[in-house]
């Protein structure tokens, strides 16, 4: 009987040691899970600059296309966070994961004013060509978080402030839009520039430093495992650019639209504490 009681006491102590929640100074917590990204974007109208030459007699040096805009789809990805507690309350976090891929949709007609617009025009809103493109977004985030409550609290809300450097790769256009730009812009402009022949179309998106704000909470499942939920806002801006070039590489035209990508990220993560 004494042996059984001793074993029971040891088991209770062991379970208590395993389940006592704590996130304290020096702890490293690694979290992974699902992040859902919802851009709350707005964009400027598309502005096109034309290479000086004969073509500018028809279009002018540059022109705006009223009614044009770009939008970005929602997306989800696998997120990962490494969190180091500098004190019992202040933590340093590095957020990353699998870079998210977005679809880009277009609206409106890119065309110079007047009769020239009948000759040089691309319909960004054509349903057969949408989405008009795609891009992969890389947004590593460095953040300082303040965790409320005591280290042994089961439930700990937190706030965070940080920054991100965002850049884009795999920026591409749909086949339909690419062909329309080549046929309806590239070919006439190349002839006007005295450079007949095949033209090329290349898209790009600019990088950006941006502030990051976060509000979240963690719930300790036991001494090692926890759940974390957070809502994060990234104040991103990016210029989307399409360049049309002649066969010899001469730039014939450049169309640009500025995107204000006020992006919200909602995440649900499970964490392990390397105490």
C-alpha positions as a printed NumPy array, in Angstrom:
array([[  0.   ,   0.   ,   0.   ],
       [  2.803,   2.386,   0.953],
       [  4.484,   1.624,  -2.365],
       [  1.268,   2.394,  -4.257],
       [  0.764,   5.699,  -2.421],
       [  4.351,   6.677,  -3.11 ],
       [  3.908,   5.863,  -6.787],
       [  0.666,   7.852,  -6.948],
       [  2.285,  10.896,  -5.328],
       [  5.175,  10.696,  -7.801],
       [  2.738,  10.438, -10.712],
       [  0.792,  13.492,  -9.531],
       [  4.005,  15.48 ,  -9.129],
       [  5.169,  14.374, -12.568],
       [  1.881,  15.338, -14.201],
       [  1.928,  18.686, -12.445],
       [  5.45 ,  19.341, -13.661],
       [  4.49 ,  18.412, -17.206],
       [  1.295,  20.454, -17.305],
       [  2.342,  23.604, -15.431],
       [  2.133,  26.32 , -18.079],
       [  4.967,  28.809, -18.437],
       [  6.419,  31.194, -20.998],
       [  9.268,  32.905, -19.23 ],
       [ 12.552,  34.676, -19.873],
       [ 14.906,  32.583, -21.991],
       [ 12.217,  30.309, -23.449],
       [ 12.157,  29.705, -27.21 ],
       [  8.725,  28.902, -28.648],
       [  8.408,  27.573, -32.21 ],
       [  4.921,  27.833, -33.737],
       [  3.469,  26.599, -36.999],
       [  0.005,  26.489, -38.517],
       [ -2.362,  28.139, -40.958],
       [ -2.322,  31.797, -41.993],
       [ -5.118,  33.345, -44.049],
       [ -4.174,  36.521, -45.936],
       [ -6.808,  39.101, -46.921],
       [ -5.497,  42.141, -48.826],
       [ -7.652,  45.235, -48.299],
       [ -6.218,  46.932, -51.352],
       [ -6.852,  49.992, -53.451],
       [ -5.016,  50.944, -56.617],
       [ -4.363,  53.956, -58.766],
       [ -5.456,  54.091, -62.387],
       [ -2.995,  52.71 , -64.897],
       [ -0.62 ,  55.353, -66.281],
       [  1.276,  54.566, -69.482],
       [  4.486,  56.215, -70.641],
       [  5.407,  55.877, -74.335],
       [  8.909,  56.01 , -75.809],
       [  9.58 ,  59.391, -77.459],
       [  9.162,  59.19 , -81.221],
       [  6.507,  58.961, -83.881],
       [  4.116,  57.111, -81.553],
       [  3.91 ,  60.091, -79.176],
       [  2.256,  62.091, -81.969],
       [ -0.703,  59.737, -81.508],
       [ -0.625,  59.081, -77.76 ],
       [  1.41 ,  61.879, -76.208],
       [  4.378,  61.158, -73.929],
       [  2.067,  59.562, -71.356],
       [ -1.609,  59.049, -70.639],
       [ -3.92 ,  57.865, -67.867],
       [ -6.617,  55.24 , -68.386],
       [ -9.626,  56.252, -66.243],
       [-11.599,  53.371, -64.798],
       [ -8.646,  50.983, -64.675],
       [ -7.531,  49.297, -61.457],
       [ -5.93 ,  46.147, -60.08 ],
       [ -7.038,  43.858, -57.259],
       [ -5.448,  40.956, -55.4  ],
       [ -7.078,  37.712, -54.266],
       [ -7.223,  36.235, -50.763],
       [ -4.914,  33.336, -50.072],
       [ -3.778,  30.92 , -47.347],
       [ -0.422,  29.393, -46.527],
       [  1.626,  27.559, -43.894],
       [  3.132,  29.975, -41.367],
       [  6.038,  29.553, -38.959],
       [  7.07 ,  31.748, -36.029],
       [ 10.138,  31.593, -33.784],
       [  9.631,  33.491, -30.538],
       [ 12.361,  34.254, -27.945],
       [ 11.335,  35.611, -24.535],
       [ 13.797,  38.383, -23.625],
       [ 11.99 ,  38.878, -20.319],
       [  8.911,  37.256, -18.773],
       [  6.786,  39.706, -20.779],
       [  8.83 ,  40.985, -23.737],
       [  9.471,  38.609, -26.634],
       [ 11.231,  38.908, -29.986],
       [  9.492,  37.099, -32.858],
       [ 10.501,  36.246, -36.408],
       [  7.543,  35.357, -38.655],
       [  7.898,  33.463, -41.911],
       [  6.534,  30.386, -43.66 ],
       [  5.754,  29.334, -47.216],
       [  5.522,  32.502, -49.376],
       [  1.931,  33.076, -50.383],
       [  0.813,  33.153, -54.032],
       [ -1.794,  35.679, -55.16 ],
       [ -3.943,  36.046, -58.257],
       [ -4.103,  39.558, -59.712],
       [ -7.257,  40.747, -61.471],
       [ -7.747,  43.806, -63.663],
       [-10.586,  46.194, -64.435],
       [-11.064,  48.757, -67.178],
       [ -9.559,  49.578, -70.557],
       [ -5.961,  50.727, -71.006],
       [ -6.08 ,  53.101, -73.988],
       [ -4.952,  56.605, -74.957],
       [ -7.676,  59.233, -75.334],
       [ -9.352,  59.999, -78.643],
       [ -9.399,  57.978, -81.828],
       [ -5.983,  56.495, -81.066],
       [ -7.641,  54.488, -78.327],
       [ -9.416,  52.491, -81.013],
       [ -6.04 ,  51.308, -82.306],
       [ -4.08 ,  50.944, -79.053],
       [ -6.154,  49.338, -76.321],
       [ -6.07 ,  46.41 , -73.879],
       [ -9.137,  45.33 , -71.924],
       [ -7.916,  44.417, -68.423],
       [-11.446,  43.437, -67.412],
       [-11.921,  40.786, -70.098],
       [-13.367,  37.76 , -68.236],
       [-11.505,  35.401, -70.546],
       [ -8.171,  36.894, -69.462],
       [ -8.791,  37.202, -65.711],
       [ -7.011,  36.754, -63.467],
       [ -4.543,  38.742, -65.566],
       [ -1.516,  37.632, -63.56 ],
       [ -0.039,  36.183, -60.409],
       [  2.808,  36.824, -57.986],
       [  4.445,  35.164, -55.   ],
       [  4.865,  37.414, -51.957],
       [  7.755,  37.142, -49.474],
       [  7.116,  39.034, -46.229],
       [  9.475,  38.03 , -43.383],
       [  8.434,  39.93 , -40.257],
       [ 10.559,  40.992, -37.286],
       [  8.434,  41.922, -34.275],
       [  8.619,  42.79 , -30.598],
       [  5.701,  41.449, -28.562],
       [  4.51 ,  42.365, -25.095],
       [  2.792,  39.453, -23.355],
       [  0.324,  40.313, -20.605],
       [ -0.195,  38.193, -17.495],
       [  2.257,  36.164, -15.496],
       [  4.582,  33.532, -17.033],
       [  2.542,  30.715, -15.463],
       [ -0.807,  32.055, -16.72 ],
       [ -2.775,  29.682, -18.951],
       [ -4.168,  32.512, -21.072],
       [ -1.872,  35.362, -22.202],
       [ -2.935,  38.074, -24.659],
       [ -0.216,  40.041, -26.423],
       [  0.376,  43.004, -28.687],
       [  3.155,  43.326, -31.229],
       [  4.926,  45.99 , -33.243],
       [  7.46 ,  45.345, -35.97 ],
       [  8.457,  45.708, -39.602],
       [  8.654,  43.674, -42.788],
       [ 10.563,  43.841, -46.043],
       [  8.265,  42.54 , -48.769],
       [  9.357,  41.488, -52.243],
       [  7.743,  39.513, -55.048],
       [  8.89 ,  36.647, -57.251],
       [  7.238,  34.543, -59.982],
       [  5.429,  37.637, -61.264],
       [  3.586,  36.534, -64.399],
       [  0.824,  37.481, -66.833],
       [ -1.935,  35.324, -68.276],
       [ -1.439,  34.215, -71.867],
       [ -4.484,  36.203, -73.002],
       [ -3.337,  39.541, -71.564],
       [  0.232,  38.994, -72.733],
       [ -0.976,  38.355, -76.299],
       [ -3.31 ,  41.395, -76.222],
       [ -0.491,  43.672, -75.075],
       [  1.872,  42.355, -77.749],
       [ -0.697,  42.597, -80.549],
       [ -2.509,  45.81 , -79.56 ],
       [  0.368,  47.786, -78.079],
       [  3.664,  46.175, -78.954],
       [  3.244,  45.727, -82.709],
       [  1.91 ,  49.255, -83.496],
       [  4.489,  50.937, -81.244],
       [  7.334,  48.898, -82.719],
       [  6.303,  49.922, -86.247],
       [  6.06 ,  53.582, -85.177],
       [  9.539,  53.355, -83.644],
       [ 10.979,  51.843, -86.817],
       [ 11.665,  48.553, -85.067],
       [  9.241,  46.032, -86.624],
       [  9.28 ,  42.453, -85.429],
       [  8.28 ,  40.451, -82.362],
       [  7.831,  42.38 , -79.117],
       [  8.14 ,  41.163, -75.537],
       [  6.115,  41.918, -72.416],
       [  7.572,  41.744, -68.897],
       [  5.704,  42.368, -65.601],
       [  7.289,  43.442, -62.316],
       [  6.277,  44.427, -58.765],
       [  8.321,  46.677, -56.489],
       [  9.503,  45.746, -52.985],
       [  8.658,  47.699, -49.837],
       [  9.511,  48.185, -46.155],
       [  6.317,  48.36 , -44.098],
       [  5.175,  48.573, -40.463],
       [  3.465,  45.58 , -38.868],
       [  0.93 ,  45.567, -36.009],
       [ -0.362,  42.475, -34.27 ],
       [ -2.923,  41.532, -31.626],
       [ -3.059,  37.954, -30.396],
       [ -3.378,  35.502, -27.555],
       [ -1.782,  32.247, -26.508],
       [ -3.353,  29.406, -24.538],
       [ -1.085,  26.93 , -22.756],
       [ -2.186,  23.324, -23.274],
       [  0.567,  22.034, -20.975],
       [  4.114,  22.929, -20.02 ],
       [  5.351,  22.602, -23.598],
       [  2.447,  22.917, -26.016],
       [  0.293,  25.98 , -26.686],
       [ -2.227,  27.384, -29.134],
       [ -1.899,  30.877, -30.545],
       [ -4.339,  33.043, -32.501],
       [ -3.428,  36.419, -33.979],
       [ -4.634,  39.174, -36.27 ],
       [ -1.813,  41.057, -37.966],
       [ -1.829,  44.085, -40.252],
       [  0.913,  44.825, -42.807],
       [  0.845,  48.3  , -44.371],
       [  2.254,  47.353, -47.762],
       [  2.577,  49.386, -50.947],
       [  3.796,  48.187, -54.322],
       [  4.054,  49.482, -57.885],
       [  2.886,  47.01 , -60.516],
       [  4.669,  47.625, -63.82 ],
       [  4.367,  46.142, -67.322],
       [  7.061,  46.965, -69.887],
       [  6.758,  46.421, -73.631],
       [ 10.033,  46.068, -75.55 ],
       [ 11.009,  45.826, -79.191],
       [ 12.903,  42.86 , -80.595],
       [ 16.252,  44.624, -79.984],
       [ 15.413,  45.351, -76.319],
       [ 14.346,  48.972, -76.79 ],
       [ 11.602,  49.89 , -74.328],
       [  8.509,  50.995, -76.218],
       [  6.078,  51.607, -73.36 ],
       [  5.679,  51.223, -69.624],
       [  2.347,  50.953, -67.789],
       [  2.277,  51.397, -64.017],
       [ -0.299,  51.2  , -61.231],
       [  0.322,  51.768, -57.508],
       [ -1.242,  49.256, -55.123],
       [ -1.934,  50.113, -51.483],
       [ -1.927,  46.603, -49.988],
       [ -3.197,  47.05 , -46.44 ],
       [ -2.971,  43.31 , -45.772],
       [ -4.629,  41.494, -42.856],
       [ -3.253,  38.127, -41.747],
       [ -5.303,  35.832, -39.495],
       [ -3.357,  32.922, -38.049],
       [ -4.013,  29.84 , -35.933],
       [ -0.798,  28.219, -34.735],
       [  0.335,  25.437, -32.45 ],
       [  3.557,  26.038, -30.528],
       [  6.213,  24.024, -28.722],
       [  8.277,  25.576, -25.931],
       [ 11.978,  24.644, -25.922],
       [ 12.535,  25.534, -22.257]])
